[in-house]
Coordinates of C-alpha atoms and ligand atoms in Angstrom, one line a residue:
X1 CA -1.5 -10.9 18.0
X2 CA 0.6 -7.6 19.0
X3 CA -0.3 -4.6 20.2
X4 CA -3.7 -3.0 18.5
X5 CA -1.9 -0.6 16.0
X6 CA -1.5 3.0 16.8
X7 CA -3.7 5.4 15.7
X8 CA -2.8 6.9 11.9
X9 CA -4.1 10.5 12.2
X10 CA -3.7 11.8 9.0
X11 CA -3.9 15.3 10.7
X12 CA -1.1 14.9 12.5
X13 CA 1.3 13.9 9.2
X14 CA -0.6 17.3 7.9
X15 CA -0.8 20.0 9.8
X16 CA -2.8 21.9 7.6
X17 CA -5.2 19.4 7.7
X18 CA -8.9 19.6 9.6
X19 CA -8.0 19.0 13.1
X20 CA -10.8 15.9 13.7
X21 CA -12.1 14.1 10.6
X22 CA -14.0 11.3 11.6
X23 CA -12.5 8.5 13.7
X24 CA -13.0 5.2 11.8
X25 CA -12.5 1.7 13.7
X26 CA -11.0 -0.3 11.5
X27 CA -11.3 -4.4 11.9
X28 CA -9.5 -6.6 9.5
X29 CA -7.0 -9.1 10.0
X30 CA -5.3 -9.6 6.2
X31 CA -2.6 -7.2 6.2
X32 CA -2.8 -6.3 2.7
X33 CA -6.7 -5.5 3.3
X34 CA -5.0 -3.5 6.3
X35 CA -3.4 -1.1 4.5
X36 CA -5.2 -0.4 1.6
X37 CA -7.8 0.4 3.9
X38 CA -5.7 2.5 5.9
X39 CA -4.4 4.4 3.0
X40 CA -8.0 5.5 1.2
X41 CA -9.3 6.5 5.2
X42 CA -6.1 8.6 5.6
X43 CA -5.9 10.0 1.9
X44 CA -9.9 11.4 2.6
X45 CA -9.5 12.6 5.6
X46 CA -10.4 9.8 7.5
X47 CA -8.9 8.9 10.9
X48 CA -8.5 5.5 11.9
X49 CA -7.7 3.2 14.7
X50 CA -7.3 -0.2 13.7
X51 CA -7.7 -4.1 15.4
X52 CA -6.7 -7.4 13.7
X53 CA -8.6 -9.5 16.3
X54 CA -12.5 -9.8 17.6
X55 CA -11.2 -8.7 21.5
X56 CA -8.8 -6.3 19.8
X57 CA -11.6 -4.1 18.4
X58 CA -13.7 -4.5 21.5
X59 CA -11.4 -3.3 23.4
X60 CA -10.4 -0.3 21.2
X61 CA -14.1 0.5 20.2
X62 CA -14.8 1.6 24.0
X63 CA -11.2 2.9 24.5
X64 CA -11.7 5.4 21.3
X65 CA -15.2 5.4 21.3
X66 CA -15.2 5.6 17.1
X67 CA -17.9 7.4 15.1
X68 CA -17.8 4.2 12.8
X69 CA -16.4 0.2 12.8
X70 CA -15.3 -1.1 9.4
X71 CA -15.7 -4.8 10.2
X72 CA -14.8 -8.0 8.4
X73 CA -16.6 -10.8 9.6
X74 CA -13.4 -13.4 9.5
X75 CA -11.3 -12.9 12.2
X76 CA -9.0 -15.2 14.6
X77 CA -10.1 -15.0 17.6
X78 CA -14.2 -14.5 17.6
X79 CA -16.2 -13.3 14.5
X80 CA -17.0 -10.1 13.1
X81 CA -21.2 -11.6 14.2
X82 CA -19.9 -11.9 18.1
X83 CA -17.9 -8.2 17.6
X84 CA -21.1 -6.8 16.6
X85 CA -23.3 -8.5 19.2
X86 CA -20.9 -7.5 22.3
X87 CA -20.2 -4.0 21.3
X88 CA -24.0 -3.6 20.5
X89 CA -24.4 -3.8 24.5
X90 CA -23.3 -0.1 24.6
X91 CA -21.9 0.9 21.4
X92 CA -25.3 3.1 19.3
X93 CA -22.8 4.1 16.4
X94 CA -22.5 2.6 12.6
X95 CA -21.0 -0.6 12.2
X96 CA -20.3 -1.7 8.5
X97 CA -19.5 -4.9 8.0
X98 CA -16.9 -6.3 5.2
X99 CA -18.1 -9.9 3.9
X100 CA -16.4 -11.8 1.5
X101 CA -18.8 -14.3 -0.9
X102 CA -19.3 -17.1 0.2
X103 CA -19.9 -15.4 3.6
X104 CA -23.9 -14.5 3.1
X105 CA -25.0 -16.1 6.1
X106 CA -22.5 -14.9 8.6
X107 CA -23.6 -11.6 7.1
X108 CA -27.1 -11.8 7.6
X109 CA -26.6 -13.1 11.7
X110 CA -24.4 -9.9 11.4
X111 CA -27.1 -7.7 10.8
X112 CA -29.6 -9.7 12.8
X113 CA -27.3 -8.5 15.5
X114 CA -27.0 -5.0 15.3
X115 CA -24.9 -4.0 11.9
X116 CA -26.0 -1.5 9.4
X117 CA -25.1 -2.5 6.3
X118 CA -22.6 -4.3 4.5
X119 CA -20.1 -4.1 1.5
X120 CA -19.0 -7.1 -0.1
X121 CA -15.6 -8.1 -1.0
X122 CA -14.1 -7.2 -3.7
X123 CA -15.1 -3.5 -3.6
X124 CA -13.9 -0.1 -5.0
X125 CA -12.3 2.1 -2.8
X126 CA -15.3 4.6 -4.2
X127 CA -18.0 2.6 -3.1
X128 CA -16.7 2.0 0.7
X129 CA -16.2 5.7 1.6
X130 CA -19.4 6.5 -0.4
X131 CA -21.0 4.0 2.4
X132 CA -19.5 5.6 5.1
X133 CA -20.6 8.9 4.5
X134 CA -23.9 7.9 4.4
X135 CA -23.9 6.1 7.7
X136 CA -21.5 8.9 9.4
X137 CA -24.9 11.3 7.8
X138 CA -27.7 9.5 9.3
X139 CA -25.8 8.9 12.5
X140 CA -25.7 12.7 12.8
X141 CA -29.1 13.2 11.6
X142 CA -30.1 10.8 14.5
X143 CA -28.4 12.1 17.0
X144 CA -30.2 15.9 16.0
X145 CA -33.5 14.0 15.6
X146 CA -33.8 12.5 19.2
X147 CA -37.1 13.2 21.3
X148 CA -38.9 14.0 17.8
X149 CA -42.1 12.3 17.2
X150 CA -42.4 12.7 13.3
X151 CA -39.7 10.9 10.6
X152 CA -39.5 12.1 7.3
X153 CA -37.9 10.2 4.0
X154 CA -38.3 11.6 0.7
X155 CA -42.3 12.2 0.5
X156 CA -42.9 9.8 3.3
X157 CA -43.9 10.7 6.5
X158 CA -44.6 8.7 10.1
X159 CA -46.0 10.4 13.1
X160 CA -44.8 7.8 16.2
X161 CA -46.8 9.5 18.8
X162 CA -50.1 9.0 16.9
X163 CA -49.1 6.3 14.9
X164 CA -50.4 8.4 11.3
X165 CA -48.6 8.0 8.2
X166 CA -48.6 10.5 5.2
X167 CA -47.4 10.0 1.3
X168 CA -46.7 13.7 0.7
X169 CA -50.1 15.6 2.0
X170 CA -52.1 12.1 1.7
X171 CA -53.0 10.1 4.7
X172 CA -52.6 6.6 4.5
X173 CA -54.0 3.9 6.2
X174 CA -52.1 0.7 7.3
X175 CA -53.2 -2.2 9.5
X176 CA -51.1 -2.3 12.7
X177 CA -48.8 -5.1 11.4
X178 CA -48.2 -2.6 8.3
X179 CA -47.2 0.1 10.2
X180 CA -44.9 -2.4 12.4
X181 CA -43.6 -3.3 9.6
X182 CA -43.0 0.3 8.0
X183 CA -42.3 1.6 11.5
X184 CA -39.6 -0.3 11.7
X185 CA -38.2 0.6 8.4
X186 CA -38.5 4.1 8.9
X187 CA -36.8 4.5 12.1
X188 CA -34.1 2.5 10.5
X189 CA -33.6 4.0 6.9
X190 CA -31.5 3.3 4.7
X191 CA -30.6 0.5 6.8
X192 CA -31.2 -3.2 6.0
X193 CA -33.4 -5.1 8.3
X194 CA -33.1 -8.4 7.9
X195 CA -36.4 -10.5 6.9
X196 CA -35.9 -12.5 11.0
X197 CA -35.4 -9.0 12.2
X198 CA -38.9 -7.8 10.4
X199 CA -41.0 -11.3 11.2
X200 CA -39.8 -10.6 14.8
X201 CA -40.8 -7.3 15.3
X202 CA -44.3 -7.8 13.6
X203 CA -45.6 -11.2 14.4
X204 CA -43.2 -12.5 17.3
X205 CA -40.3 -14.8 17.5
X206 CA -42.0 -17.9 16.7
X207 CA -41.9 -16.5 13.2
X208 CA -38.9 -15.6 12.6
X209 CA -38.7 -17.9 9.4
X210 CA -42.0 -17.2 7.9
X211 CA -40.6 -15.6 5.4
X212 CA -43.6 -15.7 2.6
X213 CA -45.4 -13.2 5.3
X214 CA -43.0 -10.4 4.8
X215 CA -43.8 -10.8 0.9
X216 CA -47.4 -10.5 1.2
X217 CA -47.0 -7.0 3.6
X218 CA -44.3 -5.6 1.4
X219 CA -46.1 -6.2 -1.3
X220 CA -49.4 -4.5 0.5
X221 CA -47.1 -1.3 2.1
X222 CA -45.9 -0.7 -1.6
X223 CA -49.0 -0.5 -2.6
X224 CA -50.1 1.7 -0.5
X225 CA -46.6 3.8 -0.6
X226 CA -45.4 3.8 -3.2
X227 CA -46.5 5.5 -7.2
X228 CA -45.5 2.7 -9.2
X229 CA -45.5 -0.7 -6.4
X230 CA -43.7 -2.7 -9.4
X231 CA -41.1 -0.5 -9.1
X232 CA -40.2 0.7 -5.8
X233 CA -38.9 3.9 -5.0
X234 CA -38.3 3.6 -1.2
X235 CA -39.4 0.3 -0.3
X236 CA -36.4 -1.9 -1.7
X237 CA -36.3 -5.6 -1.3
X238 CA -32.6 -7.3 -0.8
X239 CA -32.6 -10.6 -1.9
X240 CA -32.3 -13.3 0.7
X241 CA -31.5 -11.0 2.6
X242 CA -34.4 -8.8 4.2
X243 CA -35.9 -5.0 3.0
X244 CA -34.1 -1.3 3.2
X245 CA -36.0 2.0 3.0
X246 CA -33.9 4.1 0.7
X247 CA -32.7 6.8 2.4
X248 CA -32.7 9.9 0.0
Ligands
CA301 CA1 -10.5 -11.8 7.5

């Protein structure tokens, strides 16, 4: 365990380059991983800092304050779960977590804890920075959202201060566990909320592994959100994992 790396600004090694792209923490502890990483951030515009330990990226996370932590969830010291949960105390930006097979439930206490999403290993270099662009996009959108009362997604609309929801001009009405539910979802889209995370925010922690609930709601909310509930357009289940609303 040396010193955290130093920061690879690709701006600096091109000085024509966009002064500030975004600042990407990067957490991974295989070297190889390590640079291939570091190579795709840099080569699209990407700037990264990056931690091969759990107290590593802690410490760098509220030393660079990043707009985004790439995390793998096997690590040396602590795990990528315990990363998430401590920089969760402060830390409001994306964290994306890396998860190999094999690594389903470590990924779903990740989320449980505070991650956005995931990407599991082996991925293309495509798919990751596709990811982060999303997340950098709705961290931006939620930052120029704060204090508003109304989310929109698609045709979907909730109004938090008075608790109404719309499908395009329609008002629809959903019991107050359904609009916990969908609530929830909504102020987290695109997001995956895991199925404890959902249980606990509707029914209480003494659910948390009533799992068969959640079916029965989703199931309900599609039907009252969605055009075609056998096929859902927003409302996306991820298996054994929890739901997402599709962002658009
Ligand atoms: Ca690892």
């Amino acid at each position: 365990m040396g010193e955290p790396s130093v920061a690879k600004d690709a701006s600096a090694r091109r000085p024509g380059a966009a002064t500030a792209g975004p600042l990407v923490l990067v957490v991974e502890d295989e070297p190889a991983m390590q640079r291939l990483l570091g190579a795709v951030l840099d080569d699209n515009g990407f700037r990264t800092v990056q931690a091969t330990t759990g107290a590593e990226a802690v410490k760098l996370a509220s030393a660079c304050n990043p707009d985004i932590v790439l995390l793998d969830l096997g690590l040396p010291d602590f795990d990528g779960t315990e990363v998430t949960r401590r920089l969760r105390q402060w830390y409001a930006a994306p964290i994306l977590v890396i998860s190999a097979r094999g690594q389903e439930d470590d990924k779903i206490h990740a989320l449980d804890v505070g991650a956005n999403d995931y990407v599991t290993k082996p991925f293309s270099a495509g798919e990751l920075l596709a990811r982060l662009r999303v997340w950098l996009r709705q961290a931006a959108l939620s930052t120029d959202e704060g204090g508003s009362n109304f989310i929109d997604v698609g045709d979907l609309r909730i109004d938090l201060a008075r608790r109404l929801v719309f499908v395009g001009q329609r008002e629809v009405h959903l019991t107050p566990t359904e609009y916990k539910l969908f609530a929830m979802l909504m102020r987290n889209a695109g997001r995956v909320i895991t199925h404890r995370q959902l249980l606990e925010e509707a029914w209480g922690p003494p659910y948390a592994n009533e799992t068969q609930y959640l079916r029965v709601y989703m199931a309900h909310l599609r039907q009252k959100l969605e055009k075609d509930s056998a096929h859902p357009q927003y409302l996306l289940s991820e298996p054994g994992i929890g739901y997402r609303l599709r962002a658009p």
